[in-house]
CSV table of C-alpha atoms in Angstrom, one decimal:
chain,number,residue,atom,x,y,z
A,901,UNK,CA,9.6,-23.3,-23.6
A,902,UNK,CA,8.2,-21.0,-26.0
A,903,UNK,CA,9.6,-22.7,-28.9
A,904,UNK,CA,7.9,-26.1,-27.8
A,905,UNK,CA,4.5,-24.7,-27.6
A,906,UNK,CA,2.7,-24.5,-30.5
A,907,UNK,CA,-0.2,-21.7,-29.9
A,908,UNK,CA,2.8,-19.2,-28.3
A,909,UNK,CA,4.7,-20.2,-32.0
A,910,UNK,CA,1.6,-19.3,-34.3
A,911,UNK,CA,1.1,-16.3,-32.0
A,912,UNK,CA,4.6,-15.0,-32.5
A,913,UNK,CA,4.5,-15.3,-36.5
A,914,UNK,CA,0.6,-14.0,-36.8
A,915,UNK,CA,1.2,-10.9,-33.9
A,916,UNK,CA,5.0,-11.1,-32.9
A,917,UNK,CA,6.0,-10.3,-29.7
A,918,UNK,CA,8.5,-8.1,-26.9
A,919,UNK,CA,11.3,-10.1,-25.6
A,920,UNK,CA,11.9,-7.7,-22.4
A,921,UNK,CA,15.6,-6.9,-20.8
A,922,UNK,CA,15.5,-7.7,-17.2
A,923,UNK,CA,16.4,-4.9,-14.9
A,924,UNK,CA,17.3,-5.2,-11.1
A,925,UNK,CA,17.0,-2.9,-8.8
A,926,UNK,CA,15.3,-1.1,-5.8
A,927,UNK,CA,11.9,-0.9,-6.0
A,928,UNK,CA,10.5,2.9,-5.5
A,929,UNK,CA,7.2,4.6,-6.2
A,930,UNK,CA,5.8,8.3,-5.8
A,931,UNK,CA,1.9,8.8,-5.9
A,932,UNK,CA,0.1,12.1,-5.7
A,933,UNK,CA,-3.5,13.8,-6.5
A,934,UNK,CA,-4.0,15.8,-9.3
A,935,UNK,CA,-6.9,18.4,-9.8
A,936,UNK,CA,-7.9,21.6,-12.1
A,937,UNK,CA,-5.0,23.3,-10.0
A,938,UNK,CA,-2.6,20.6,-10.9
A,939,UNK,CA,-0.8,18.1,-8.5
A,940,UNK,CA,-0.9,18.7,-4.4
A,941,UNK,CA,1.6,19.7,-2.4
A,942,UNK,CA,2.6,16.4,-0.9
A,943,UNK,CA,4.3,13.6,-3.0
A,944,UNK,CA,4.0,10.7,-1.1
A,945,UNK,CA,7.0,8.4,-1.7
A,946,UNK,CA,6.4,4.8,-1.3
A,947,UNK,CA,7.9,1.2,-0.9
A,948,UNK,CA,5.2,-1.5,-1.5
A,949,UNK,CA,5.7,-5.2,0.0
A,950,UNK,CA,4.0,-6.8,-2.4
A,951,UNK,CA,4.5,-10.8,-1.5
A,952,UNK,CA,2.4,-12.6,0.6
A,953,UNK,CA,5.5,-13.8,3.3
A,954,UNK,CA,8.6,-12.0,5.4
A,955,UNK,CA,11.2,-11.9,3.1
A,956,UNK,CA,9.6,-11.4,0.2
A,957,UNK,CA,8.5,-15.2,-0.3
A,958,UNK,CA,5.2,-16.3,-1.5
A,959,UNK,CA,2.8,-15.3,-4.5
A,960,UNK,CA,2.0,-11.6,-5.3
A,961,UNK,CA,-0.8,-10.6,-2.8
A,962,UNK,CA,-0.9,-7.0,-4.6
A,963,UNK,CA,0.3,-5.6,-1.3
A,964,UNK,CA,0.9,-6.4,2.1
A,965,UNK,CA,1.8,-3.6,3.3
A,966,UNK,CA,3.7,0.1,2.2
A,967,UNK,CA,6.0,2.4,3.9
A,968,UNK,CA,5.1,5.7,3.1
A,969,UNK,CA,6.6,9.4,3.6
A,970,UNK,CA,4.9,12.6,2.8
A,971,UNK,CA,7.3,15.1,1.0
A,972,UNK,CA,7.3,18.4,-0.4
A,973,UNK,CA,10.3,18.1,-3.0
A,974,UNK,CA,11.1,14.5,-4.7
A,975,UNK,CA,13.5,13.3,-7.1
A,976,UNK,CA,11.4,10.7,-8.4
A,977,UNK,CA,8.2,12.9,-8.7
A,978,UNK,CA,10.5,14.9,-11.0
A,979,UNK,CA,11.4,12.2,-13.7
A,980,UNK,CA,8.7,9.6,-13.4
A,981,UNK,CA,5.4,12.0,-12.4
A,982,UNK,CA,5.2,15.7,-13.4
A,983,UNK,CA,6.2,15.4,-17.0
A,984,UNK,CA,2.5,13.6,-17.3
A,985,UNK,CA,0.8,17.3,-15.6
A,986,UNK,CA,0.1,18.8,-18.9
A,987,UNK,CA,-1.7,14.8,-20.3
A,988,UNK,CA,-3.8,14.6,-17.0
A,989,UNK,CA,-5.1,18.0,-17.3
A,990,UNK,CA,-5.9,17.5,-20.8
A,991,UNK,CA,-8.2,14.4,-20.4
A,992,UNK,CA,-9.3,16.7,-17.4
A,993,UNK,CA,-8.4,13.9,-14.4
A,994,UNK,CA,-8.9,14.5,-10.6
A,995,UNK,CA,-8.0,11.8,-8.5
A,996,UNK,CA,-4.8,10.0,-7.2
A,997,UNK,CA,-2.0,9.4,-9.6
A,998,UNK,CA,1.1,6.2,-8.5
A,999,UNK,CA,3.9,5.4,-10.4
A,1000,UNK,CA,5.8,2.3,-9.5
A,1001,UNK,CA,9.1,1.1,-11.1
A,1002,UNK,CA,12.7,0.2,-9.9
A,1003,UNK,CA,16.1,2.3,-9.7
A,1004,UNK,CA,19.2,0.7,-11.0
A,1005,UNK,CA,22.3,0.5,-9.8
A,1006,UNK,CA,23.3,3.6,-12.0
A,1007,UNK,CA,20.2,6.0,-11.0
A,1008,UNK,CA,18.3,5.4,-13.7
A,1009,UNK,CA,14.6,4.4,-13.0
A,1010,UNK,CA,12.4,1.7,-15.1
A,1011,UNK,CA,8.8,2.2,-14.6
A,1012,UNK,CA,6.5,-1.0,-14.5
A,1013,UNK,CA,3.2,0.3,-13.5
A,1014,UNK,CA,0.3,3.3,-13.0
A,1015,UNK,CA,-1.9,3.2,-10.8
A,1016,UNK,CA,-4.5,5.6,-11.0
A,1017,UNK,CA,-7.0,4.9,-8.3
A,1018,UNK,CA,-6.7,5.3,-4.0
A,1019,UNK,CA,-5.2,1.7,-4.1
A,1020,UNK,CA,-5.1,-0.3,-0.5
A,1021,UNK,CA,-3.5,0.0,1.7
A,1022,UNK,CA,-1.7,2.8,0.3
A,1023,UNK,CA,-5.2,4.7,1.3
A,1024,UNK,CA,-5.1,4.3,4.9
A,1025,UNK,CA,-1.0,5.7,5.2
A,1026,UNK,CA,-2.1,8.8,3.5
A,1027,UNK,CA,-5.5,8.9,5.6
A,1028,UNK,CA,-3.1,8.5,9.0
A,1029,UNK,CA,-0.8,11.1,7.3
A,1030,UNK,CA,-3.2,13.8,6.6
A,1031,UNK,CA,-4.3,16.9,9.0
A,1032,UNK,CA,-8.0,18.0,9.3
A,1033,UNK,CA,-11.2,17.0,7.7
A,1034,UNK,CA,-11.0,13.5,5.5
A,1035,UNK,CA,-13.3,14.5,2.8
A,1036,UNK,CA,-13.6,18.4,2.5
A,1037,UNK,CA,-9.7,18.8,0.4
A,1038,UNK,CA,-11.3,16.1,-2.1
A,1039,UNK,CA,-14.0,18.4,-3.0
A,1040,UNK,CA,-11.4,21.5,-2.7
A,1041,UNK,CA,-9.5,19.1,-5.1
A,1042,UNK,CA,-12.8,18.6,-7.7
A,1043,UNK,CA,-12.9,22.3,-7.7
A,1044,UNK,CA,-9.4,23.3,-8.1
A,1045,UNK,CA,-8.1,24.2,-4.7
A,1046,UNK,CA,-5.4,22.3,-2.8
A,1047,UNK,CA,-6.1,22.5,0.5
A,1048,UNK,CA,-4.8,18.6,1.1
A,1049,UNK,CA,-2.9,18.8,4.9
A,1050,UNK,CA,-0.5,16.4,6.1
A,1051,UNK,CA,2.4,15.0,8.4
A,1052,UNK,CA,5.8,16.1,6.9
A,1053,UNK,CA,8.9,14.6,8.1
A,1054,UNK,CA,6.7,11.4,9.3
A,1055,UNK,CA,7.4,8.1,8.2
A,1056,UNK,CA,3.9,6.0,8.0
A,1057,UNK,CA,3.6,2.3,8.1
A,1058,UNK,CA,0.7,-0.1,7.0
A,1059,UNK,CA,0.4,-3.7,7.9
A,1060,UNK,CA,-2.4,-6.0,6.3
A,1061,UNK,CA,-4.1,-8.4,8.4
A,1062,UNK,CA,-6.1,-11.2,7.1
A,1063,UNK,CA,-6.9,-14.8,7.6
A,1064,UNK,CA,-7.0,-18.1,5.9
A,1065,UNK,CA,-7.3,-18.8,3.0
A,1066,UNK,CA,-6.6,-15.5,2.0
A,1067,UNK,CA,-5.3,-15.1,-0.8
A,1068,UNK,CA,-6.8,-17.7,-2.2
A,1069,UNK,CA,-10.1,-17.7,-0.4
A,1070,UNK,CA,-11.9,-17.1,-3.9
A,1071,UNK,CA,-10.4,-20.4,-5.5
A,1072,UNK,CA,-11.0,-22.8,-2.1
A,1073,UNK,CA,-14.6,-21.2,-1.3
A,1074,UNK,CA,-13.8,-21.8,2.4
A,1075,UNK,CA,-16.2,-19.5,4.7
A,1076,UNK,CA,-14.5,-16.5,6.2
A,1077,UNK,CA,-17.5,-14.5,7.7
A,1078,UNK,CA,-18.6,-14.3,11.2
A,1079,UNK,CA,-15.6,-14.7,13.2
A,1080,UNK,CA,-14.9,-12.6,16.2
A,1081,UNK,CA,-12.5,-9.7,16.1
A,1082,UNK,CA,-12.0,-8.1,19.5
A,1083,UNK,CA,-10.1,-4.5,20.2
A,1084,UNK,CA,-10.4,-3.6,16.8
A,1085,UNK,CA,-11.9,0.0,18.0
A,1086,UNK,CA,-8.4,1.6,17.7
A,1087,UNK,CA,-9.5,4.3,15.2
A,1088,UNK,CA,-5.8,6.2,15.0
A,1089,UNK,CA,-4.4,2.5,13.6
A,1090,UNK,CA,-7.1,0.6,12.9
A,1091,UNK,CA,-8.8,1.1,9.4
A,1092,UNK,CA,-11.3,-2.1,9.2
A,1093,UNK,CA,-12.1,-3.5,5.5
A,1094,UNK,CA,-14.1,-6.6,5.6
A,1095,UNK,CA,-15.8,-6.4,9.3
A,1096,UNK,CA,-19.3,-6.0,9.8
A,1097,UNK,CA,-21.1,-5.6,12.9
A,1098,UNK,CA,-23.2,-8.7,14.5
A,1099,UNK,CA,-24.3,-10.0,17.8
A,1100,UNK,CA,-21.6,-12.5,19.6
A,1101,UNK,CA,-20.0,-13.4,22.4
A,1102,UNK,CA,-17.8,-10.6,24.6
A,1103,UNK,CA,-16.8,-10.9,28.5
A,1104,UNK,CA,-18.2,-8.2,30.5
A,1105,UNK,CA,-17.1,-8.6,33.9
A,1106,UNK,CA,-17.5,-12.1,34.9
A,1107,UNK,CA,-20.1,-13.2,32.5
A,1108,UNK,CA,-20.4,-13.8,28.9
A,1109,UNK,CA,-23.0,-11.8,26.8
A,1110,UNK,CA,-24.0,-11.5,23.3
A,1111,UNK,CA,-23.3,-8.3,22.4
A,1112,UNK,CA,-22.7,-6.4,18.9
A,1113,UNK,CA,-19.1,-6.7,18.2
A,1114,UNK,CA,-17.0,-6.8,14.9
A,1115,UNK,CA,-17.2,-10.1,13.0
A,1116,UNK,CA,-15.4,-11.1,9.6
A,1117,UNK,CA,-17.2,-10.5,6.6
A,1118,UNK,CA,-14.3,-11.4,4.4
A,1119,UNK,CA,-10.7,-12.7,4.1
A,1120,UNK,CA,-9.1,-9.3,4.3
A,1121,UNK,CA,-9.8,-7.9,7.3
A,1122,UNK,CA,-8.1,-4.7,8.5
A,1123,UNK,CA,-5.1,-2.7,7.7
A,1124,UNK,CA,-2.8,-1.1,10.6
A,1125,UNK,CA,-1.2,2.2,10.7
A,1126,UNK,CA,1.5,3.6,12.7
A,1127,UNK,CA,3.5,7.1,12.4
A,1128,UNK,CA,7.3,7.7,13.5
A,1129,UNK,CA,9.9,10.3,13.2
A,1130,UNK,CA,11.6,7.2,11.7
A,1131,UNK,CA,10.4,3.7,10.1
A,1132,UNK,CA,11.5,2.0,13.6
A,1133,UNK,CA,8.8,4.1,15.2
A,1134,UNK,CA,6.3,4.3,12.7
A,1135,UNK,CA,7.4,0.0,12.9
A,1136,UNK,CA,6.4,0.0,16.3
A,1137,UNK,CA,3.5,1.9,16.0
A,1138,UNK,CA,1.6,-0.1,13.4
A,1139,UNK,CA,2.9,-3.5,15.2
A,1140,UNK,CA,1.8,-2.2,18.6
A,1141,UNK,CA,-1.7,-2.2,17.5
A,1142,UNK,CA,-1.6,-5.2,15.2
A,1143,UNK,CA,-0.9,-7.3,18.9
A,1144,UNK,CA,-3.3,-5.7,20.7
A,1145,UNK,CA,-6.4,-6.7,18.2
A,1146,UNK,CA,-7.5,-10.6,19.1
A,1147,UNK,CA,-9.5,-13.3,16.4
A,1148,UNK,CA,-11.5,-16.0,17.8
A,1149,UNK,CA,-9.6,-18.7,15.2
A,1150,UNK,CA,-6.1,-16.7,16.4
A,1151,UNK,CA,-5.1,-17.4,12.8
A,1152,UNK,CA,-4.5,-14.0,11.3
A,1153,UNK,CA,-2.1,-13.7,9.1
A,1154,UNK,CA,0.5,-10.4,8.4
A,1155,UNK,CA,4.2,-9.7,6.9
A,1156,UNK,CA,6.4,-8.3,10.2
A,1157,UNK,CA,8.8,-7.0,8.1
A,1158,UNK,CA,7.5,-3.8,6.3
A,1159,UNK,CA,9.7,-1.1,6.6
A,1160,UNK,CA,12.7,-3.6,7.0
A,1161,UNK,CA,13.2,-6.7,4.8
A,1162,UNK,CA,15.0,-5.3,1.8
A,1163,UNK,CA,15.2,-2.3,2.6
A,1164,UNK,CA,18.1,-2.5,4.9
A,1165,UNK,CA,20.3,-2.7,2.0
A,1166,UNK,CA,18.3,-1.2,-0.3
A,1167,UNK,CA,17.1,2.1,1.2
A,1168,UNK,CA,21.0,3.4,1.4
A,1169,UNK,CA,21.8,2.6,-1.9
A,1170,UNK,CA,19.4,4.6,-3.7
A,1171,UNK,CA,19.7,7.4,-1.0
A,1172,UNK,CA,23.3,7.5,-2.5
A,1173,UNK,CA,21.8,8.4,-6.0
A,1174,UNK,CA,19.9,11.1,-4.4
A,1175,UNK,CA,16.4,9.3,-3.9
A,1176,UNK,CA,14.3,8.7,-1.0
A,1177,UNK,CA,16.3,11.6,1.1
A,1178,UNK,CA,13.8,12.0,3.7
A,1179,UNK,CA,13.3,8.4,4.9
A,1180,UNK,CA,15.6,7.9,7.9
A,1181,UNK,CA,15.8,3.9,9.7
């Protein structure tokens, strides 16, 4: 294809180019904060779903959803995270560190990506993970304290939820604000995005009042979060309260296979190798 096109030809004798060696494997990440004191306690081992459909069909959302653990010791945080301490405290960095690759079928790992920045919805597993105050350990971690608390030996679950014509509601311009979101008031799984607050229509009793109530302001409209001793309960959790929230257009639209999918075969594979100990089905 390359050959045949006659820009990607000039481009290749002017700049030349990378021809990359495809690796397969499982994809893994670990994430942390980093401060003046260094990194916090928890690593917080992730696996992102990252297409649009169950099954991993569809085009690349970003993320759909992540199953996250909180852990204290991690092989991965060894080789892919903590050689890069002494580089973040040099350009003096405080914030959230995530590196993303795969593990092959021989242990070794192949990053693809940083991510330096609370992505979503990786944010709202660690916010249903942590213990105590949301804000006060980000300061502690500006001033070089760790005081960041959280759930150990939980496995955390996050489920997007949006509606049409996400993700392409930018490219077809088709209005997504002011539709009706009832129950959404869960604030344990709930973690609203694009809602805003407007008058509309709710039941009370036996009549029909306009009252304030959450409305759409845009296509991506809440992420759910559920905890577990296991993934099948932290599953359960998220999905629980996923089927309890209601749209007026009842077209929302979610993956109902984080925490599964792949990961059935993947997850024992790379436990094998000595990764992702803690994570138990």
């Amino acid at each position: 294809k390359w050959s045949k096109n006659p820009k990607y030809v000039a481009d290749a004798k002017e700049f030349g180019f990378i021809l990359q060696e495809k690796k397969v494997g499982t994809e893994f990440a670990v994430g942390a904060y980093f401060g003046p004191a260094g990194f916090s306690e928890p690593f917080f081992e992730n696996f992102e779903y990252k297409k649009f459909m169950d099954g991993d069909k569809g085009p690349t959302t970003g993320e759909q959803g992540t199953l996250v653990m909180a852990v204290k010791k991690s092989k991965l945080a060894d080789i892919a995270l903590k050689p890069f301490a002494k580089m973040l405290r040099e350009l003096d960095y405080v914030g959230y560190v995530d590196i993303s690759g795969c593990i092959d079928d021989k242990g070794e790992y192949w990053p693809f990506e940083f991510t330096m920045r609370d992505g979503w919805p990786i944010r709202h597993n660690i916010q249903a993970l942590q213990i105590g105050d949301p804000a006060q350990w980000m300061l502690d971690l500006i001033n070089g304290y760790d005081t960041l608390k959280v759930r150990y030996d939980t496995a955390c679950v996050s489920v997007v939820v949006s509606i049409p014509d996400y993700p392409n509601s930018k490219l077809t311009r088709r209005d997504v604000q002011g539709i009706p979101v009832y129950n959404a008031s869960d604030r344990e799984h709930i973690h609203l995005c694009g809602v805003m607050l407007e008058e509309g229509p709710k039941q009370m009793g036996d009549q029909v009042v306009n009252v304030p109530i959450y409305k759409t302001a845009e296509d991506y409209v809440y992420v759910a979060t559920g905890l577990g001793e296991n993934i099948g309960g932290a599953r359960k959790s998220a999905y629980s309260a996923v089927r309890k929230v209601k749209f007026a257009t009842n077209d929302e639209q979610l993956r109902w296979d984080i925490g599964r999918g792949r990961l059935i075969e993947q997850l024992p594979k790379i436990q094998k190798l000595g990764f992702a100990r803690g994570f138990r089905p």
